[in-house]
Every structure is written in structure tokens, then in C-alpha cells.
Short mmCIF file of C-alpha atoms in Angstrom, two decimals:
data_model
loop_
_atom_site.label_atom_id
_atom_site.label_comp_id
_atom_site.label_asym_id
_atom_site.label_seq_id
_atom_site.Cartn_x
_atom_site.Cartn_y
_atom_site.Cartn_z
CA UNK A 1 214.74 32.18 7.42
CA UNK A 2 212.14 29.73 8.59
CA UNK A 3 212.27 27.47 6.12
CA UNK A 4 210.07 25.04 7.31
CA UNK A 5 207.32 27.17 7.89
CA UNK A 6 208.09 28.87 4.57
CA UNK A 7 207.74 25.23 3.16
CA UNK A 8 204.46 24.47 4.41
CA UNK A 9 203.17 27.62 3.87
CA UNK A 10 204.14 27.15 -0.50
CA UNK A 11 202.58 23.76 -0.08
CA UNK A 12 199.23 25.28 1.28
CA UNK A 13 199.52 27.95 -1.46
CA UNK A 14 197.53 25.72 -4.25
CA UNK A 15 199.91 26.95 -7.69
CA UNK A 16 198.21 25.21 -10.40
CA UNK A 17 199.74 26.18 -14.12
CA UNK A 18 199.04 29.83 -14.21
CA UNK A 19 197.72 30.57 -10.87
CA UNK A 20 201.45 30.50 -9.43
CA UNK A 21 201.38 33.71 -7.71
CA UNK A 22 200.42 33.05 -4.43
CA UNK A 23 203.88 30.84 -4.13
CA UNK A 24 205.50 33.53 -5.95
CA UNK A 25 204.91 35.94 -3.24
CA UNK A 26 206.13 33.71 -0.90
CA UNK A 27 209.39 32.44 -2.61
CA UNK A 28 209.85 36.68 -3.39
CA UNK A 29 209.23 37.62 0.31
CA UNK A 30 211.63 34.87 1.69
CA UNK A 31 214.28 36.07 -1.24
CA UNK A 32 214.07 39.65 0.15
CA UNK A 33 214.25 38.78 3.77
CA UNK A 34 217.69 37.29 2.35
CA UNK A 35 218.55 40.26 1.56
CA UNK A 36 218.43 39.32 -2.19
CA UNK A 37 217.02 41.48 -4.98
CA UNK A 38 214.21 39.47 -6.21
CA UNK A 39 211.67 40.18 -8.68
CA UNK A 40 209.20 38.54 -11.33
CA UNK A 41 210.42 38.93 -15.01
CA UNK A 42 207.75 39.10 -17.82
CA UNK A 43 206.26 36.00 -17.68
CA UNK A 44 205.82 35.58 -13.97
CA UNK A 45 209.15 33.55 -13.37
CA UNK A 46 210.77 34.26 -9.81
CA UNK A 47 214.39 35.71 -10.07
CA UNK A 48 217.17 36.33 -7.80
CA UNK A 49 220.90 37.02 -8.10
CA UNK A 50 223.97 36.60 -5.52
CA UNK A 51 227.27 37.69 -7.09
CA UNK A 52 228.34 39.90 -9.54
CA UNK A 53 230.72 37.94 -11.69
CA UNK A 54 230.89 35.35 -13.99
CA UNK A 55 230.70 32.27 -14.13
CA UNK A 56 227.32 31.96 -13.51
CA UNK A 57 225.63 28.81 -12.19
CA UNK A 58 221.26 28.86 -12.25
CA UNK A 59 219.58 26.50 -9.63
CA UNK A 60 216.58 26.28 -11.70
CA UNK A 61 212.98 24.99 -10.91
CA UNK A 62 208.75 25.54 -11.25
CA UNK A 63 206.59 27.06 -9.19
CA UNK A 64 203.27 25.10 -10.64
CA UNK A 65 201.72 21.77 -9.25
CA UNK A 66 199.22 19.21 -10.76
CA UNK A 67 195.49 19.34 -8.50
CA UNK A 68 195.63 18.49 -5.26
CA UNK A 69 192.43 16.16 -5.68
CA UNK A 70 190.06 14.80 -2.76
CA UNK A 71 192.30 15.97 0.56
CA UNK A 72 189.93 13.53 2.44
CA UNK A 73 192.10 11.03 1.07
CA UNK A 74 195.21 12.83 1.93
CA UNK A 75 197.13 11.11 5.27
CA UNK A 76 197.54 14.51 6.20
CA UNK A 77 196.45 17.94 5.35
CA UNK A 78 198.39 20.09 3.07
CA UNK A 79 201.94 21.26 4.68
CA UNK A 80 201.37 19.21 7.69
CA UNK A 81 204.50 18.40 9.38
CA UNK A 82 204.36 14.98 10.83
CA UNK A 83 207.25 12.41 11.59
CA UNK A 84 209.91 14.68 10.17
CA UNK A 85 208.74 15.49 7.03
CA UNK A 86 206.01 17.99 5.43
CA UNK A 87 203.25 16.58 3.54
CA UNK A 88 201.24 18.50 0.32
CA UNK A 89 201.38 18.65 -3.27
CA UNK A 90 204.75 19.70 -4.64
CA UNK A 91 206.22 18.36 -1.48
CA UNK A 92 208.71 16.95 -4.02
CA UNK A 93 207.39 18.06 -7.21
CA UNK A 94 209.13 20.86 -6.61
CA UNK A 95 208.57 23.58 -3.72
CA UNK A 96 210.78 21.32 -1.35
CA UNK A 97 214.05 21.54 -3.86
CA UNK A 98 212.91 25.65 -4.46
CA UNK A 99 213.56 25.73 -0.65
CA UNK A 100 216.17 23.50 -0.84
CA UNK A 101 217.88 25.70 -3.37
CA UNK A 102 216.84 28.47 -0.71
CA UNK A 103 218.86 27.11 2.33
CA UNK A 104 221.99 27.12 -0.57
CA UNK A 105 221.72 30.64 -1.08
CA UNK A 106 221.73 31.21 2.62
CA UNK A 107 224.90 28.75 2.92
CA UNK A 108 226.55 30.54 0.11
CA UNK A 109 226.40 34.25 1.22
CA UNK A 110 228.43 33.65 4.36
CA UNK A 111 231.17 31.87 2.13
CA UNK A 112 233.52 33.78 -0.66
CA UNK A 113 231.81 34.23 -3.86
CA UNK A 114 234.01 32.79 -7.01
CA UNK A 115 231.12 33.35 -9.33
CA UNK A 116 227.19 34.44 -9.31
CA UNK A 117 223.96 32.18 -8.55
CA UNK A 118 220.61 32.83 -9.58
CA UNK A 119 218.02 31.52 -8.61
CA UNK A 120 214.94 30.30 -11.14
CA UNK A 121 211.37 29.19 -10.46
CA UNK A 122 209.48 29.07 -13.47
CA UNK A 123 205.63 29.23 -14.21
CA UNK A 124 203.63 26.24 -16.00
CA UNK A 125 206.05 23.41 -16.24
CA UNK A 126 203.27 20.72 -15.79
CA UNK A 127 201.79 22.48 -19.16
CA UNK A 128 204.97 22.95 -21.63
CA UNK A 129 207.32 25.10 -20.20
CA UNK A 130 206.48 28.25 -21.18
CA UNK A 131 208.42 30.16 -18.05
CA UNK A 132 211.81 28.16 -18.86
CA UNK A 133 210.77 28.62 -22.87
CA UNK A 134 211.32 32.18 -21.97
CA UNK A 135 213.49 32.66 -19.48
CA UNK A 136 216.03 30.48 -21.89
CA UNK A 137 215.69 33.24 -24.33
CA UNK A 138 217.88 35.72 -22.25
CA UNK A 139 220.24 33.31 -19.80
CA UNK A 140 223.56 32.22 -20.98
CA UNK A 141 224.66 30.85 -17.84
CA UNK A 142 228.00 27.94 -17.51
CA UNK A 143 225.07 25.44 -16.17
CA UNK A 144 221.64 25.12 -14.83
CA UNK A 145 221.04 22.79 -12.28
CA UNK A 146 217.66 21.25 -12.29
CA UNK A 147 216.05 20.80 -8.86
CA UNK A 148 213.48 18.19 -9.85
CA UNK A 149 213.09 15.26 -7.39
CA UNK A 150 215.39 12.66 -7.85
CA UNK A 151 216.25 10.97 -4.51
CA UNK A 152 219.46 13.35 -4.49
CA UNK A 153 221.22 11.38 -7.44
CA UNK A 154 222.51 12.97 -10.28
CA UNK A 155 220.68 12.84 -13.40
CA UNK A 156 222.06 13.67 -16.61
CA UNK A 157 218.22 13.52 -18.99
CA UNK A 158 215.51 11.93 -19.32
CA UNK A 159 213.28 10.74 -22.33
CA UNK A 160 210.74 12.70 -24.65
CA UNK A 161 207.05 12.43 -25.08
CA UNK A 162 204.29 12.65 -27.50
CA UNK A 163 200.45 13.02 -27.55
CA UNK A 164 199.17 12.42 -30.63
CA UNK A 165 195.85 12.86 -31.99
CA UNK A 166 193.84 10.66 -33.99
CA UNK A 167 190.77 11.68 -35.85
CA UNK A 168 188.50 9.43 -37.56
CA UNK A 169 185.87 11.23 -39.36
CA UNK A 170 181.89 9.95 -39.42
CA UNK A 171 178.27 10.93 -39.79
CA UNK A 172 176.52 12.38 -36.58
CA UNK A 173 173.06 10.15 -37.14
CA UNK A 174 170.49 9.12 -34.69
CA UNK A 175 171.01 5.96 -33.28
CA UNK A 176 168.03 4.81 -34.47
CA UNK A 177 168.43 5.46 -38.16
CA UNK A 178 171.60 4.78 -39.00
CA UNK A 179 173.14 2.50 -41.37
CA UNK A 180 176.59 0.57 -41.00
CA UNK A 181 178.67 3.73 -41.71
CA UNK A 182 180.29 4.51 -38.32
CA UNK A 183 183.60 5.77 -37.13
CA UNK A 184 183.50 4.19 -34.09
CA UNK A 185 184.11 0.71 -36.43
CA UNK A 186 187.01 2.85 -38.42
CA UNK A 187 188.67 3.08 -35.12
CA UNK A 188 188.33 -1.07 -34.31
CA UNK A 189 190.41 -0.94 -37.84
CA UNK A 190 192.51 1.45 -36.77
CA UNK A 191 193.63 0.27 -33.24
CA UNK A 192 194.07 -3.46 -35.11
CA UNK A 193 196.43 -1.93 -37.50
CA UNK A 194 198.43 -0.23 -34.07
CA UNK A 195 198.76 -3.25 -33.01
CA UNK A 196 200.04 -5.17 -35.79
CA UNK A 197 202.92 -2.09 -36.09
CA UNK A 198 206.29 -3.76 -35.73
CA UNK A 199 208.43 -1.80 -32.81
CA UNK A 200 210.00 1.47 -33.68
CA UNK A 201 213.50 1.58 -32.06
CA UNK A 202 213.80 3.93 -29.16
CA UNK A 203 210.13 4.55 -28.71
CA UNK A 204 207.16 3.36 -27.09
CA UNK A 205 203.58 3.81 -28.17
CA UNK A 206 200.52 3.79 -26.20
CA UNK A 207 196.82 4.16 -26.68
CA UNK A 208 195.39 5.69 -23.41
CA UNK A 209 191.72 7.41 -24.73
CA UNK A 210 189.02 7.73 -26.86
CA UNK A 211 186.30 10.15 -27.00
CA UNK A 212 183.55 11.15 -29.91
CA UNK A 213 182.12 14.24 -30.33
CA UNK A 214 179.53 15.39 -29.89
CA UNK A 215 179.50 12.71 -27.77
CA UNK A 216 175.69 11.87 -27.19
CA UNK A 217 175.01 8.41 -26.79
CA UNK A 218 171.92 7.95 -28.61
CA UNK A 219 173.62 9.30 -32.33
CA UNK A 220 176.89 8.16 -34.08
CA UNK A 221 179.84 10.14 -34.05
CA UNK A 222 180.96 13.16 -35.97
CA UNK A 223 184.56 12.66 -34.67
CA UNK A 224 185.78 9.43 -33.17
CA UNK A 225 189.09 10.61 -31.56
CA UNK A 226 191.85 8.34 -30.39
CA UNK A 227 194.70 9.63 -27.80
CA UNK A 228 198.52 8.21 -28.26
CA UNK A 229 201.00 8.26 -25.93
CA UNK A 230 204.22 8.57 -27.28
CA UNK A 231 207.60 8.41 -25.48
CA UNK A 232 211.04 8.56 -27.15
CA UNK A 233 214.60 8.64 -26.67
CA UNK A 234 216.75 11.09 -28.29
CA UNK A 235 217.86 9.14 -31.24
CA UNK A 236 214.20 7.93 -32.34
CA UNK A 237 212.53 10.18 -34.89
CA UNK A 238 208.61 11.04 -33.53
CA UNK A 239 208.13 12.58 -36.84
CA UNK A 240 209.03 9.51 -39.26
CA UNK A 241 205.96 7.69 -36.67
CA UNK A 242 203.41 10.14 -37.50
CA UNK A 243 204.39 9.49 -41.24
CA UNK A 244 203.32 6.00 -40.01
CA UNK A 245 200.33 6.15 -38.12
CA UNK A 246 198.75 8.45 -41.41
CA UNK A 247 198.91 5.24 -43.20
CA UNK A 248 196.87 3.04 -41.40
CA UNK A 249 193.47 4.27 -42.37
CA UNK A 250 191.25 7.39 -43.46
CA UNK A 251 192.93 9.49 -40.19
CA UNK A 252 193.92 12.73 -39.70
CA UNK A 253 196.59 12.48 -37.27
CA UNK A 254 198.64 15.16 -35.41
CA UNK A 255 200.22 16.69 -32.32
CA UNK A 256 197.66 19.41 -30.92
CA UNK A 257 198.89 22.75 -30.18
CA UNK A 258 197.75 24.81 -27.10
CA UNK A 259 197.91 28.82 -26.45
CA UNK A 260 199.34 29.22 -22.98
CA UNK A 261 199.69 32.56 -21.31
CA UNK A 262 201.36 33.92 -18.41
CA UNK A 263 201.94 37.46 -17.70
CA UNK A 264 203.08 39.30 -20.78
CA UNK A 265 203.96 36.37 -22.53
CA UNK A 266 202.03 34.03 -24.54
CA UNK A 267 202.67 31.18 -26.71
CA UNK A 268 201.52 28.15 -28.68
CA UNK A 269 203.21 25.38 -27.24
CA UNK A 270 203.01 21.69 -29.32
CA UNK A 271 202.31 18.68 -27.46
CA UNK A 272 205.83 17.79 -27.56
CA UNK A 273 208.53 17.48 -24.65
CA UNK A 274 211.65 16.61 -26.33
CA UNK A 275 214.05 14.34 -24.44
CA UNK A 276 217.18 15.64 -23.08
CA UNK A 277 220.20 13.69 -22.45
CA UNK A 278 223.91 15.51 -21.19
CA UNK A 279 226.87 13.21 -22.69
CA UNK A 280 227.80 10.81 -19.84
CA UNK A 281 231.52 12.28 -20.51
CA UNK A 282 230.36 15.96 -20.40
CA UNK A 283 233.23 17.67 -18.47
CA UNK A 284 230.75 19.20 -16.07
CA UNK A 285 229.11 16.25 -15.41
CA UNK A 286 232.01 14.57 -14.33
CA UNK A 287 233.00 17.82 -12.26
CA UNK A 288 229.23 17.29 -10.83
CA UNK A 289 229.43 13.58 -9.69
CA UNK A 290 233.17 13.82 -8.33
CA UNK A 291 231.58 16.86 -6.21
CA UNK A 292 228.56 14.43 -4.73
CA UNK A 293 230.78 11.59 -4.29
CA UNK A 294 228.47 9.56 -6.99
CA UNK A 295 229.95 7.26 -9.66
CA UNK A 296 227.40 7.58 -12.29
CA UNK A 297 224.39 9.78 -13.21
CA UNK A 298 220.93 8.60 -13.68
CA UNK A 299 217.67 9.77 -16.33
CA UNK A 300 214.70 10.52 -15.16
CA UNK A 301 211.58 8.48 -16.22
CA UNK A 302 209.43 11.80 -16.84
CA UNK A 303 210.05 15.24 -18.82
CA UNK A 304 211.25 18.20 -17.07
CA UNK A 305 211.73 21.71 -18.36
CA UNK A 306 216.05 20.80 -19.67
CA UNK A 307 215.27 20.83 -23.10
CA UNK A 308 213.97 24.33 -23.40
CA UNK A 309 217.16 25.24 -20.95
CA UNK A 310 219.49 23.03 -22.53
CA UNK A 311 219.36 24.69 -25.38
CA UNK A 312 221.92 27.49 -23.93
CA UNK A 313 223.61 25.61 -21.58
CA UNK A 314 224.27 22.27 -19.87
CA UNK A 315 221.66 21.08 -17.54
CA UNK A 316 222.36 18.95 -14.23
CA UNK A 317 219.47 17.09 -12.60
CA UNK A 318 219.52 17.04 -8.98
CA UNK A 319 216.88 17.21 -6.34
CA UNK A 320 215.74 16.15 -2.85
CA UNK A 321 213.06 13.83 -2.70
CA UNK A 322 211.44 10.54 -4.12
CA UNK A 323 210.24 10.60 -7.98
CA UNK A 324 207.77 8.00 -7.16
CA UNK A 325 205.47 9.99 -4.54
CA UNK A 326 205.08 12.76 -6.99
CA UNK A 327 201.61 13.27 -8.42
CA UNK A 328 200.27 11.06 -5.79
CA UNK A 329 198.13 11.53 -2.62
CA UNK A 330 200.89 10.45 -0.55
CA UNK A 331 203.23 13.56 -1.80
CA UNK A 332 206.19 14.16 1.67
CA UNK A 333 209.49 15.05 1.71
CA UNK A 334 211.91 14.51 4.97
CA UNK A 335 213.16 17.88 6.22
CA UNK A 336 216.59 16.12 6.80
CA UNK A 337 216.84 15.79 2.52
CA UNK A 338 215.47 19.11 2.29
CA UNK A 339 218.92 20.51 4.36
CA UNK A 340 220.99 17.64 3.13
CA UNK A 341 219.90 18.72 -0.23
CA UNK A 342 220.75 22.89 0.33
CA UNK A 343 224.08 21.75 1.31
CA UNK A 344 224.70 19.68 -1.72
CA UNK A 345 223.79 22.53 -3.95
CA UNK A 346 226.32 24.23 -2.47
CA UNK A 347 228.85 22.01 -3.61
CA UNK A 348 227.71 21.66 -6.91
CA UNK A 349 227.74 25.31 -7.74
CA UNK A 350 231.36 25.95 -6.03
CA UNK A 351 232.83 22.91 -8.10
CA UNK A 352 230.94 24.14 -11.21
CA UNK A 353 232.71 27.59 -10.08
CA UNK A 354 236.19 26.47 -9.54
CA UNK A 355 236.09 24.47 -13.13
CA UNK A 356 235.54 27.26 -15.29
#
């Protein structure tokens, strides 16, 4: 396998949430020429199996990317190798850990099999997880591993997040016209009451937006709306804020829900993305770090798709490549952590092997 052209070539493939099957074809081609069987299950989700018998192990990750945005300001064009590594969006976030994962299926046909691998890449992460949603619904593996960047530390979770709506209700009246009724003064209220909100333990709240609808600037507002950013750890309860945040004045507040589709799947996914968080004393974890040489496992500062596959089984985090460079214009990954990476994933599903 050429892995490095098969790299740049997924990271010229633009995969936005529910366009993913350009990559698709190329992750499905590469499987094959593995000698792998390889196919898309119902929601457009890349699968592949090596092994027959349990325990199995998934190396899990997403096939979508946020926009590329103005390449002009790019150093490089997309998939450009230059200095060693490959620039693009999903450099890191995530096509170089799907290859990555790649290289370890490679490595771990020419060694004896104590278990089965399969291999994962989901559709619309970046948008709610509806490929891991549903591929969680039939996989009862012994772990997943999670191949989202993190520097190749272990990471045991990360924290949740919220976007919450607020909706202040008005009068749409010409400009002209109207009287001192006006939303857009209900929201000075209402952010002055935020403010004044002592903390809430375990979770951090952020205004980030407003817009008003219709939204023409010569006529007050129908609808001033408000846009909360939440984020939460595990033991903080999202629900007991939204009690909250109805209190503060005449608001209708809520999460929105959106109808994503992909394939022959659809689903209405809340603006929710619960945290996730492994015991630090999970047996497996401790199996994982002993097998990396690592003392202690991290949390990511972002959500990933572990709660939806967490729900059937414990979730490792563990990927090539720096956190901090995804979603940016400066996107790379060195090919060196790409290999170091495949070869690490290795170890991690032989150790999770020999412990069950």
C-alpha cells in the first residue's frame, strides 16, 4: 500500500458531513487491495474485518472534515507533502489516524491473530455522530480505540457540550414607528441576569451569538435569539441549568434538534455531545498505558464520537497528530507519527487481545 499517496489523495478528497464518499472510496479501495473484505453498512460507515474470533478490538474513526476555507491562505495546497509531513484538512482531524489505523492492519496480518480487528470510519462526526450513533447499535466489541488526534497520548474522555437557544419574543415594527417595546432591550436584561449567575460546578457557560429575525435593520425584531455555549463535565447536570436560564426573563429556552441523514439512516440528533470519561482504574486502561509505556492518560479538550460508542464498550483515545492544528489553516501531520502511530495500534490491540 502507498500510504502516503493514499493520504494525500483522502486529504484532496473534500468529505464535508454527508458528502464522505469520495474518501470512502478511497479508504474501501485501499481496504481491498489489503486483501480485506470491506464494505459500507447502511449509513455510509466504512467497515472491514481481520480475524475470525473473539475478542474483538474496533480502531474506530470519521471520515467527515469541517470546510477547508480560503486555500490562498493555506501554506500549502491540500495533501502537499513538504518537509516530511502532508498538509490538508483532516491532516489530523482524522484521515492521518484512518491511515494510521491502515498501516496496523497491514502490520497485523503478517503476525498471529489472537483475536479480530475491525476497522471503523464513520460519517458526520463534526455534526452529532450519527455513523457511530448507528454503528453502536450492532457492535459489542471488548474496546474501541478512538483514533482522534492526540499527540499519541492516551486519553481516557473528554468533556460534554451544549448549545442552547434563547428566544426572546418581540413585535416586528418599522423602525420608524415604533414605541419602546423591543426585544432587543429584553435581551440587555437577559445577558445582565447571565452574568450575575453564580458558577455552576463542573460547567462553563458562554454567550457566543445573537441574531433577530427577520433580521432587517430598518424594523424591530420578531425574534431576538441568543446562542449559549455550554460545556460540562460528567458529574454537572446541563438539564438542572436550563431549569435556570428559564428563569431569568420572558425566554423560551432550549437545545435545538436537527434531522441528519446519511444513506438509509436518518435521525434527529439534539444539540448535545455528552462527555465521556473511562475510570482512570479501568482494567483496560491500565492494560493500554503499560502497552505505550505512558504513566497516565489524558482528556481531550473537544467532543469526539465515545459517548455514542461507549455506550457498548470501553473507549481508548489515541491518535497521531497535534489537537491544536485541527480546524485551522495550518492542518499537517509528520509521516514519521503517521508510522509511529500504525505501530502503536498494533500494540494496543495485541495487549487488549492477550487481556481478555
Amino acid at each position: 500500500m502507498d500510504w502516503v499517496r493514499l493520504l494525500s489523495r483522502l486529504l484532496q478528497a473534500e468529505s464535508l458531513p454527508g458528502q464522505e464518499g469520495e474518501a470512502a472510496a478511497l479508504l474501501l479501495e485501499a481496504l481491498k487491495g489489503m486483501g480485506l473484505e470491506a464494505g459500507l453498512d447502511e449509513a455510509g460507515n466504512v467497515e472491514a474485518l481481520l480475524g475470525e474470533e473473539e475478542p474483538e478490538v474496533v480502531l474506530a474513526g470519521h471520515l467527515d472534515v469541517v470546510p477547508v476555507g480560503d486555500e490562498a491562505l493555506w501554506p500549502h495546497p491540500q495533501g502537499a507533502v513538504v518537509g516530511g509531513s502532508v498538509f490538508g484538512r483532516g491532516a489530523v482531524d482524522m484521515k492521518g489516524p484512518l491511515v494510521a489505523m491502515l498501516l496496523a492492519l497491514e502490520h497485523l496480518r503478517a503476525r498471529p491473530l489472537r483475536g479480530r480487528v475491525r476497522f471503523l470510519a464513520t460519517v458526520q462526526e463534526e455534526v452529532g455522530g450519527l455513523g457511530s450513533r448507528y454503528a453502536a447499535e450492532r457492535l459489542s466489541p471488548l474496546a474501541f480505540v478512538l483514533g482522534e488526534p492526540s499527540g499519541r497520548r492516551l486519553m481516557r474522555g473528554h468533556q460534554g457540550r451544549a448549545e442552547v437557544f434563547v428566544d426572546l419574543e418581540g413585535e416586528a415594527r418599522h423602525a420608524a414607528l415604533a414605541g419602546p417595546e423591543n426585544a432587543l432591550y429584553d435581551l440587555a436584561e437577559y445577558l445582565l441576569s447571565l452574568r450575575e449567575l453564580p458558577p455552576h460546578p463542573g460547567l462553563r457557560l458562554t454567550p457566543t451569538r445573537v441574531d433577530t429575525f427577520p433580521g432587517a435593520r430598518n424594523q424591530t425584531p420578531e425574534v431576538v435569539r441568543l446562542y449559549l455555549d455550554v460545556r460540562y463535565e460528567p458529574e454537572a447536570d446541563p438539564e438542572r441549568l436550563l431549569e435556570v436560564l428559564k428563569t431569568l426573563g420572558p425566554a423560551s429556552v432550549y437545545l435545538p434538534e436537527e434531522e441528519r441523514a446519511s444513506g438509509e439512516v436518518r435521525m434527529r440528533i439534539p444539540a448535545l455531545w455528552p462527555p465521556y470519561r473511562l475510570p482512570s482504574d479501568h482494567p483496560l486502561l491500565r492494560v493500554a498505558l503499560k502497552a505505550l509505556g505512558q504513566e497516565e492518560a489524558g482528556v481531550w479538550p473537544f467532543t469526539t464520537d465515545a459517548p455514542y460508542l461507549g455506550a457498548k464498550a470501553p473507549v481508548l483515545g489515541y491518535g497521531p497528530g497535534d489537537p491544536g492544528l485541527a480546524h485551522t489553516l495550518r492542518e499537517h501531520i509528520p509521516l514519521a507519527e503517521v508510522e509511529a502511530a500504525g505501530r502503536d495500534y498494533v500494540r494496543l490491540v495485541e495487549a487488549l487481545w492477550n487481556a481478555a
